[in-house]
C-alpha positions as a LaTeX table, in Angstrom:
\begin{tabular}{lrrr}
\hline
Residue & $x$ (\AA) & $y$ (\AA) & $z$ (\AA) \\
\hline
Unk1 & 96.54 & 79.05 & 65.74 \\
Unk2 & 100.06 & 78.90 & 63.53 \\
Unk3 & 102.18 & 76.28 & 65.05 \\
Unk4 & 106.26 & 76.49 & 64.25 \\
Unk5 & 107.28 & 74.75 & 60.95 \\
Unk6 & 110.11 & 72.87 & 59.81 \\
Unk7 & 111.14 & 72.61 & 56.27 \\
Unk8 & 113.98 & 71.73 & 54.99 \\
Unk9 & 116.17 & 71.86 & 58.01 \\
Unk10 & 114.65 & 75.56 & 59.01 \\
Unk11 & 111.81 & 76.18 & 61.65 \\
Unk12 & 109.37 & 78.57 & 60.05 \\
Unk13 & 108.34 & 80.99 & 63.32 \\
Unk14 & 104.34 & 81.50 & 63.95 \\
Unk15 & 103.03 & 85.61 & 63.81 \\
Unk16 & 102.73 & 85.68 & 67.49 \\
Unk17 & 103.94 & 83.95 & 70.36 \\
Unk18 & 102.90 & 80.28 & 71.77 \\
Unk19 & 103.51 & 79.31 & 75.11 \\
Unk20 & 103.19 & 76.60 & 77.75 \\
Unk21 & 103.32 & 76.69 & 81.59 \\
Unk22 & 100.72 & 77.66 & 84.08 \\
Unk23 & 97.20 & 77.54 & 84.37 \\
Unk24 & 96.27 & 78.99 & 80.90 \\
Unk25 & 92.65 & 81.24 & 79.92 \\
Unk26 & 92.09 & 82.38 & 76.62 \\
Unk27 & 90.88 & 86.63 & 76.87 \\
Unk28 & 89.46 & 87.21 & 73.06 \\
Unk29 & 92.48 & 87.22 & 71.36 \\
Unk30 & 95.50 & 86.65 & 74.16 \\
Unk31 & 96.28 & 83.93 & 76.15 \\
Unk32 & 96.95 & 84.32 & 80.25 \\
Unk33 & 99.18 & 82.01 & 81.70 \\
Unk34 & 98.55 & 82.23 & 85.93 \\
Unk35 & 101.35 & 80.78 & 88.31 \\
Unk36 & 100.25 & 80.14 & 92.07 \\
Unk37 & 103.47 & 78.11 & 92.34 \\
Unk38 & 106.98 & 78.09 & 90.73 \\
Unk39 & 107.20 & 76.68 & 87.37 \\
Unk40 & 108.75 & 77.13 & 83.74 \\
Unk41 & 107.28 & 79.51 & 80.96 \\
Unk42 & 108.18 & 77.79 & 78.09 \\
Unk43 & 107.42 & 79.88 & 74.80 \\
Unk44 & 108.42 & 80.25 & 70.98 \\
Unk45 & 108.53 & 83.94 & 69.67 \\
Unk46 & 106.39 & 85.26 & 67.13 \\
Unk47 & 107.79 & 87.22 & 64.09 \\
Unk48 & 105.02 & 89.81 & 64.14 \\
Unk49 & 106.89 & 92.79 & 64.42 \\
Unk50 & 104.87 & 94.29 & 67.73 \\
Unk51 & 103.48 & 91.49 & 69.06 \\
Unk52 & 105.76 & 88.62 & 68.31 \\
Unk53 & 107.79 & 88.99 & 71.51 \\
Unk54 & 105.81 & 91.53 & 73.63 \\
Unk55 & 104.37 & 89.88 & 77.13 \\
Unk56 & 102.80 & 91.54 & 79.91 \\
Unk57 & 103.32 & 90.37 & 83.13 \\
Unk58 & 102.29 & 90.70 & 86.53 \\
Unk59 & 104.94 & 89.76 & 89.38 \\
Unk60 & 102.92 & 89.78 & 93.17 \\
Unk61 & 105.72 & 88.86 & 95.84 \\
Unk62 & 104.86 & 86.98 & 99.18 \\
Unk63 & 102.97 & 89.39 & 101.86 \\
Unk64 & 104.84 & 89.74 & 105.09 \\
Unk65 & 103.41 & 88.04 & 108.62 \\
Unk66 & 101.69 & 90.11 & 111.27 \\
Unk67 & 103.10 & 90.32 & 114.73 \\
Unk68 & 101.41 & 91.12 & 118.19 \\
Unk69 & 99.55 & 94.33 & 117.00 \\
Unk70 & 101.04 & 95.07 & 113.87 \\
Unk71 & 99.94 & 94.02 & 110.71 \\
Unk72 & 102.50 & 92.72 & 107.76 \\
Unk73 & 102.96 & 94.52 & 104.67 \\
Unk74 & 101.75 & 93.11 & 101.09 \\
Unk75 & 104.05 & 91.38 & 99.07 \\
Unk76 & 105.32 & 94.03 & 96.45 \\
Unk77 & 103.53 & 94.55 & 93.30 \\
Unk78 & 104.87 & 95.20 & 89.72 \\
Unk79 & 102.13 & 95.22 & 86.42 \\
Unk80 & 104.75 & 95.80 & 83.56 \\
Unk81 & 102.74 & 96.00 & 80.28 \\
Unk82 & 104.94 & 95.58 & 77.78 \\
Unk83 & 108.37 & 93.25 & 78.68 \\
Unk84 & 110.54 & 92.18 & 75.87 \\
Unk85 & 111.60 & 88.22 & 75.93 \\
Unk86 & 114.41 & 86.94 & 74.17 \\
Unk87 & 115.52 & 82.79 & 74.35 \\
Unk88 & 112.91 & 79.97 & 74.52 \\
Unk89 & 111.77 & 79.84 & 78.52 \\
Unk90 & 111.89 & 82.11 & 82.29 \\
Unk91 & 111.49 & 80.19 & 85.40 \\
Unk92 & 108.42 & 81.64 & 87.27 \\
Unk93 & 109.15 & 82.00 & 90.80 \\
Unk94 & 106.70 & 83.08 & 92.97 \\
Unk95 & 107.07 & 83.68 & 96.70 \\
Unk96 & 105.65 & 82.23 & 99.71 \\
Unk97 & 104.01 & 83.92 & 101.85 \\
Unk98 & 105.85 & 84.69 & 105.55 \\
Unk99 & 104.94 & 81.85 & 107.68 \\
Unk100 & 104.69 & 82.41 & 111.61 \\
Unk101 & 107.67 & 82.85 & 112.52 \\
Unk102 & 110.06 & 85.28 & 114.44 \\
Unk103 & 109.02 & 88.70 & 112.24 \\
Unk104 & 109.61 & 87.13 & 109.18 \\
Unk105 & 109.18 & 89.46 & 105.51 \\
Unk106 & 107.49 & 87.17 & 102.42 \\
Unk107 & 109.40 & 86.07 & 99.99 \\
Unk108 & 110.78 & 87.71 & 96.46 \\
Unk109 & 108.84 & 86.54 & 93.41 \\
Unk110 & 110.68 & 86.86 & 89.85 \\
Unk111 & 109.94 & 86.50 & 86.28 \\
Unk112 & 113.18 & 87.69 & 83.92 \\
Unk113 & 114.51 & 90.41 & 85.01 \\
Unk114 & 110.94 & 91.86 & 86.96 \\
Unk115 & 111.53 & 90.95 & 90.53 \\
Unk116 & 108.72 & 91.97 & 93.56 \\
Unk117 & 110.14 & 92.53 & 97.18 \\
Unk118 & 108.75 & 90.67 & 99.84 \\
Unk119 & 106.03 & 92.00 & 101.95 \\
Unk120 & 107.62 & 93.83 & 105.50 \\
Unk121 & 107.16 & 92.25 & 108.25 \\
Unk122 & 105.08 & 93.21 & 111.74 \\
Unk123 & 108.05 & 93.91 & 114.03 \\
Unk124 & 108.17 & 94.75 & 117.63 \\
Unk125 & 108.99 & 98.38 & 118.38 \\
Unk126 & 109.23 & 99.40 & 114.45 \\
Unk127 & 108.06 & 98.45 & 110.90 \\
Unk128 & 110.03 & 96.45 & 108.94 \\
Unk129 & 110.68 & 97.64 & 105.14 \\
Unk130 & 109.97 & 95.07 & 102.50 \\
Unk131 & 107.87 & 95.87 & 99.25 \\
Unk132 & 105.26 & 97.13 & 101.31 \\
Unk133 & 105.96 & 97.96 & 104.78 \\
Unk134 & 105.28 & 96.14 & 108.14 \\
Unk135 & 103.71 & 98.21 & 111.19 \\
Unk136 & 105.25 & 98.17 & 114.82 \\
Unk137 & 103.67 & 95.95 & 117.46 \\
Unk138 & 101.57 & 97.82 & 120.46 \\
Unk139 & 103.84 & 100.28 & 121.84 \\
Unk140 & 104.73 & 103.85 & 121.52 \\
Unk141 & 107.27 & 103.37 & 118.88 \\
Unk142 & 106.18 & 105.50 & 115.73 \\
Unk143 & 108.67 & 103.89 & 112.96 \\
Unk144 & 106.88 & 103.55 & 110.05 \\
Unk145 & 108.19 & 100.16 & 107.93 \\
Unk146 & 108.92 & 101.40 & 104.64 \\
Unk147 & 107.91 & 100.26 & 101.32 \\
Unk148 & 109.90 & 99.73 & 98.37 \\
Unk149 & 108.08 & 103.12 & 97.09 \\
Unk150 & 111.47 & 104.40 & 94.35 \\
Unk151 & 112.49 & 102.77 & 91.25 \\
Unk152 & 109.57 & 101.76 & 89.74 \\
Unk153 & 106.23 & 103.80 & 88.60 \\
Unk154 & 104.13 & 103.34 & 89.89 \\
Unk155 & 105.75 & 102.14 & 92.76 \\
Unk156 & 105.74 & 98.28 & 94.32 \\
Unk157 & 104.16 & 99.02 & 97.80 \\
Unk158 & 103.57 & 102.12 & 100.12 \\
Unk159 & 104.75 & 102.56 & 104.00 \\
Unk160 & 103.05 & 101.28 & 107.06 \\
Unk161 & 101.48 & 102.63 & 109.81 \\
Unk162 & 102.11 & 103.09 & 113.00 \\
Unk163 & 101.13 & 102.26 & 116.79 \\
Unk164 & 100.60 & 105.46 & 118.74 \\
Unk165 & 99.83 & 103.44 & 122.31 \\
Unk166 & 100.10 & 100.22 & 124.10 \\
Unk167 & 96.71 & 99.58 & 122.87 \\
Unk168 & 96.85 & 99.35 & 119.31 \\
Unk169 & 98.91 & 98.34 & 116.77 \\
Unk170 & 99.81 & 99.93 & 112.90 \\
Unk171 & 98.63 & 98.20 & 109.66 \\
Unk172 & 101.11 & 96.95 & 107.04 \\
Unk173 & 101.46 & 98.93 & 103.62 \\
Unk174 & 99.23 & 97.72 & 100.16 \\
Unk175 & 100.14 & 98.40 & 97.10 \\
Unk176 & 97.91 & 100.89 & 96.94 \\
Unk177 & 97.99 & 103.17 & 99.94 \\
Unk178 & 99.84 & 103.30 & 102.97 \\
Unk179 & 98.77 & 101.16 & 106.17 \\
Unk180 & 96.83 & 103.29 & 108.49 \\
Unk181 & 97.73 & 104.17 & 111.95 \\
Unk182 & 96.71 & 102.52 & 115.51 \\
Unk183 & 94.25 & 105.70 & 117.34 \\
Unk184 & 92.78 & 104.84 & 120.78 \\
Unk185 & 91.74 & 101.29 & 121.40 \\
Unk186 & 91.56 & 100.64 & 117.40 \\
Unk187 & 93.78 & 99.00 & 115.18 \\
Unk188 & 94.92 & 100.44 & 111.73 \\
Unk189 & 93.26 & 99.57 & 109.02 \\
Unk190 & 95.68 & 97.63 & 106.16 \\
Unk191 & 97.09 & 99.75 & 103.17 \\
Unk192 & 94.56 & 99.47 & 99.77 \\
Unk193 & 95.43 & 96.94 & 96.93 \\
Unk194 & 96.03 & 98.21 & 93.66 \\
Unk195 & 94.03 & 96.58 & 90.51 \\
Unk196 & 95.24 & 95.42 & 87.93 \\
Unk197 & 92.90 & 93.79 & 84.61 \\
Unk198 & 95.74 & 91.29 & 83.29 \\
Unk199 & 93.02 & 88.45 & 83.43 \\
Unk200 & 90.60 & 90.36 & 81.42 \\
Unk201 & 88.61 & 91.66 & 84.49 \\
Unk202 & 90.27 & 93.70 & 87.38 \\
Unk203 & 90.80 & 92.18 & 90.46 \\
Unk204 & 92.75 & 93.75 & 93.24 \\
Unk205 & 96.01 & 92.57 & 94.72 \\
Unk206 & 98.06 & 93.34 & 97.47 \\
Unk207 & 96.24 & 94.23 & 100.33 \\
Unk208 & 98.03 & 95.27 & 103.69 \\
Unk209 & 97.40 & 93.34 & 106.88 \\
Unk210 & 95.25 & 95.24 & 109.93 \\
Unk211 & 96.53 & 96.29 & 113.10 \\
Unk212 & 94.89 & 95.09 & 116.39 \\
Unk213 & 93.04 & 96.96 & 118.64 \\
Unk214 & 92.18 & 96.42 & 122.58 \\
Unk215 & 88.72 & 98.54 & 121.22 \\
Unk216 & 88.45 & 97.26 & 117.42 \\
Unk217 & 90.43 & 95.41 & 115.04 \\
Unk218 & 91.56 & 97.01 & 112.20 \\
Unk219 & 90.25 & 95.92 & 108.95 \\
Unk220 & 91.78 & 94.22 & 106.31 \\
Unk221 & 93.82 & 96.44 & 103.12 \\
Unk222 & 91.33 & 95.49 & 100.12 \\
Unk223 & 93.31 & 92.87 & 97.93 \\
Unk224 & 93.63 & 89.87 & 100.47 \\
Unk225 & 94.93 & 91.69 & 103.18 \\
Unk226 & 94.16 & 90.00 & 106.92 \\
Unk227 & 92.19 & 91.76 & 109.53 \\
Unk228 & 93.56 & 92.48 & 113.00 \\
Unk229 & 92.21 & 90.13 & 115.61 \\
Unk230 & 92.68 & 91.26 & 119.34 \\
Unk231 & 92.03 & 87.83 & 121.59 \\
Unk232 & 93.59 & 85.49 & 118.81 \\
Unk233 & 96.33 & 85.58 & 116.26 \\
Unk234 & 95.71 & 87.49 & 113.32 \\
Unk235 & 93.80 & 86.45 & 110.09 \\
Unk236 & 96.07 & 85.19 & 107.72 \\
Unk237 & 96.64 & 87.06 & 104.06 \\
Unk238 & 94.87 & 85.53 & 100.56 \\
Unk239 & 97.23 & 83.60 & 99.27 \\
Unk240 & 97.29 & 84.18 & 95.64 \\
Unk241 & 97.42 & 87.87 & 96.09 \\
Unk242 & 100.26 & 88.57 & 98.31 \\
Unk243 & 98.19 & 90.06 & 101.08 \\
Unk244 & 99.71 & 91.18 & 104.11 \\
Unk245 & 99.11 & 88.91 & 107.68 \\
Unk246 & 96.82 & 90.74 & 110.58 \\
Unk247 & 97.93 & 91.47 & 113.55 \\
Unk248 & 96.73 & 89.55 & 116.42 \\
Unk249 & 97.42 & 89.33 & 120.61 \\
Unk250 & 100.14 & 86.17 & 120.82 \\
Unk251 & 104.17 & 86.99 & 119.47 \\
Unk252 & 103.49 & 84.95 & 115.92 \\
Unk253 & 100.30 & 85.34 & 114.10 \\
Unk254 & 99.01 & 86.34 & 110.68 \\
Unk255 & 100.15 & 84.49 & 107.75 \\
Unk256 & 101.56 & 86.55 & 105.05 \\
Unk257 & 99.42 & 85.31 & 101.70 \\
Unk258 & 101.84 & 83.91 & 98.66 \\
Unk259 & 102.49 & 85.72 & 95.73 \\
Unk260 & 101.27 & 84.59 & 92.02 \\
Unk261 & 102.70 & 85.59 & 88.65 \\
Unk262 & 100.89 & 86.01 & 85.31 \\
Unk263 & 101.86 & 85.99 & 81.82 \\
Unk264 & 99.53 & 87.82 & 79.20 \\
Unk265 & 100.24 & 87.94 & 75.57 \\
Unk266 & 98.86 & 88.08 & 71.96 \\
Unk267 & 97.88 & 84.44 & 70.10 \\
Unk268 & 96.07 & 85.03 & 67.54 \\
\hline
\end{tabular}
């Protein structure tokens, strides 16, 4: 590995880009800097004329928190394979998951200028938008929470479902698919993750949280989504993945999971 030298008074650059900040994993021959928490990406460009400043980076925001019935929408996904850095250091920020609280949507996560919305909130009567949507709570209501589906290809989430009765509730939007709706007694099942192979093997992200069900719970989106849970509050989200919270019987239940950011590029 070519390490910046100085020589009379001038820093000679290194072919490709070195880096600190993260967890870091070597994948053949690029490095993979993971952040589960916010932190600085410090780095010195290469002067290789594709690689030297080329990253690609994956920015997962916090998932949104279930509510009674309706499950919370994944934190908003964006794999951009090819972002240009300029200057010496970013500030990785990634989001926190939406804690139990009053309908609360996740949190932003950033990295330059890539930023992932928050995952929607459950919400009583209607879905909340956020990068992917939130469901409504048990009722008739049919307002879909929206996700944060223009601007960006593919897009950062997909809409919720909905409740159709007083006995189930919609699931929240993955970045993936949409969340499906309540039918009957059962819950939605949460929106799809989407997969992405950053690490070197492809693991899905993003999942949407389950709606509950008087009948059955809906399942959890793939991608660390939370089931539904009827008698309880709902399963939390994966943290790490920005999955959605499930929603359960009491007014404040699933935990939205946190958002992580990583940092691929050529070393060698």
């Amino acid at each position: 590995m070519f390490m910046p030298i100085t020589q009379g008074g001038h820093t000679y650059s290194p072919p490709f880009m070195i880096a600190t900040g993260g967890t870091i994993a070597t994948d053949g021959d690029y490095k993979v800097h993971s952040f589960t928490s916010t932190a600085t990406f410090t780095y010195t460009i290469g002067t290789d004329e594709t690689y030297g400043d080329i990253v690609r980076v994956l920015v997962i925001a916090g998932g949104g928190e279930g509510r009674s019935g309706g499950g919370g929408g994944a934190g908003g996904m964006r794999d951009i394979s090819d972002h240009t850095l300029s200057g010496t250091s970013e500030t990785a920020t990634v989001g926190a998951g939406a804690s139990a609280s009053d309908q609360a949507n996740g949190q932003n996560s950033s990295f330059s200028t890539i930023t992932s919305s928050g995952g929607g909130s459950g919400k009583t009567g209607s879905g909340q938008a956020g990068g992917s949507g939130g469901a409504s709570d048990n009722s008739t209501q049919s307002s879909v929470g929206a996700g944060n589906v223009g601007g960006y290809s593919p897009s950062e989430g997909n809409n919720s479902g909905v409740s159709t009765s007083a006995s189930n509730g919609g699931a929240g939007g993955g970045a993936g698919g949409v969340g499906g709706n309540g039918s009957g007694t059962s819950g939605g099942a949460g929106g799809a993750g989407r997969a992405s192979d950053i690490t070197g093997s492809s693991v899905l992200y993003a999942g949407g949280g389950g709606g509950n069900g008087s009948g059955a719970n809906g399942a959890a989106g793939s991608g660390g989504g939370g089931p539904g849970n009827d008698n309880n509050p709902g399963s939390n989200g994966v943290n790490g993945k920005g999955g959605g919270g499930g929603g359960g019987w009491i007014a404040y239940n699933g935990i939205g999971g946190s958002g992580i950011i990583i940092v691929r590029y050529k070393f060698q």
